[in-house]
Amino acid sequence: MVLGALTVLTVMLTEFQDQTSAELGSALTERDALKAEYAAKSAINLSRLLIASEPTIRKALAPLFLLMRRGPPQIPVWQFADQVLGAFNDKTGAEAFRLLAGVDVSEGKHLGLDGAGFEITIVDEDSKIDLNTAARGDAFSQARLASQLSGLMLGPQYDSMFENADPDGAHSDRQTICSAIVDWTDPDQDAYTCDPHSGTAQQAGAEDSYYEMLKRPYQRKNAAFDSLEELRLVRGVGDDFWSTFIQPDPSNPDKRTVTVWGQGKVNVNTANAQTLLAVICGNAPAAPLCNDPLQASSFLSAVTMLRGFTMGAPLFSSTRGFVNTMKGTGPIGTVMAAVGLQPVVFLSDSETMKAITTESRVFSIYATGYVKAGKRETRVKVHAVVDFRGAPPPGMPNLGQLSSLGLLGSDGATGPGGLGQSGATEANPLAGLPADASSSAIVGALRPSAAGNIIYYRIN
């Protein structure tokens, strides 16, 4: 009886101990997850501040570029966010900042995080091909996206990919997939023939009923993509297509060649070599580097080499400079000719320049907050897309927003009560608007602040 009682007590004690340990571990995980989430949110806000300060940095460097007889280009400060913002991070981040700036922040006040840290990666979305360009609904936007997609898939090394069947058993060639992406976003019901360089008029029929004939049918959206994952619904976008053109390396989002958050033009100063090749081939499909794998390989190597030499500094001062470089003129064009690249003859220089830019306005901020406690590490990832189009310089009020809210007088001074009385906040700028607010007031309230507008936000 004694041995039996001891056995029962031992089992009960062990079960009670396991239950208590599990509840304690769960509580600690929840606590650490909350700390990690706010560390990631802190990184998001610091990154917005860094990007917003770029015009001020550019202005300070203007005299240096005037000596070179050129205007100051956009400075890609976001590429060094992890080191620059290290002063506000944990000890590892502070060490990275010390190596970058030569400044020891250990004696500073109210700097750094205690018990938590963050990692930051900022991706320039304007350096990608914007798949939502066709959502504007006009023929020029459709043709621009079609030409860029055609250039992206043009290489003969991709022939085998389009010869195999899709996950649904259908066969989709380059033109079919290109048309499917355009038709998913454009607002009309007409099938788009993805042949932007055809010299003849194209007769458009009704969009095909491919999606309605699937085992689990659904309808074409006919509106802009909300996220990259939505591309999985488009005809022909299988695993091979996804890993080749959409997201080659999930751990490095900067290797993406497409986006759904861009402003519609590709920044040639920040686009990777594969995206630049797609832009070129979309506007010059007969170019040797678009049809010869050796020429394409030489171009990719040359761009990567030049980017390494300049350490992130912009290569092109204008869109005209990019076009002239690809024609073999200028210092960079001479370098490319030296490695055996043949000059590119564009179908139209003006149309090519309309599809590219040298400044970025939309950025993805990937922030990971972490908390380390012994052998346990808790991590929370936050992905925010911030649009800086129309954002005023830091330190200046958004006059358009104040006026629309009725807080700005004719003399430019804020009205009685100021912003505090309106109830509007950055997280919800419409909170202070009355129920019968006019459309102009709503538009004004949604105008971006100096830190930009968050247009996509996701926590993992």
PDB file of C-alpha atoms in Angstrom, residues 54 346 416:
ATOM      1  CA  GLU A  54      17.262  61.111 -47.713  1.00  0.00           C
ATOM      2  CA  PHE A 346      15.801  50.347 -78.772  1.00  0.00           C
ATOM      3  CA  PRO A 416      -8.287  76.700 -32.753  1.00  0.00           C
TER       4      PRO A 416
END
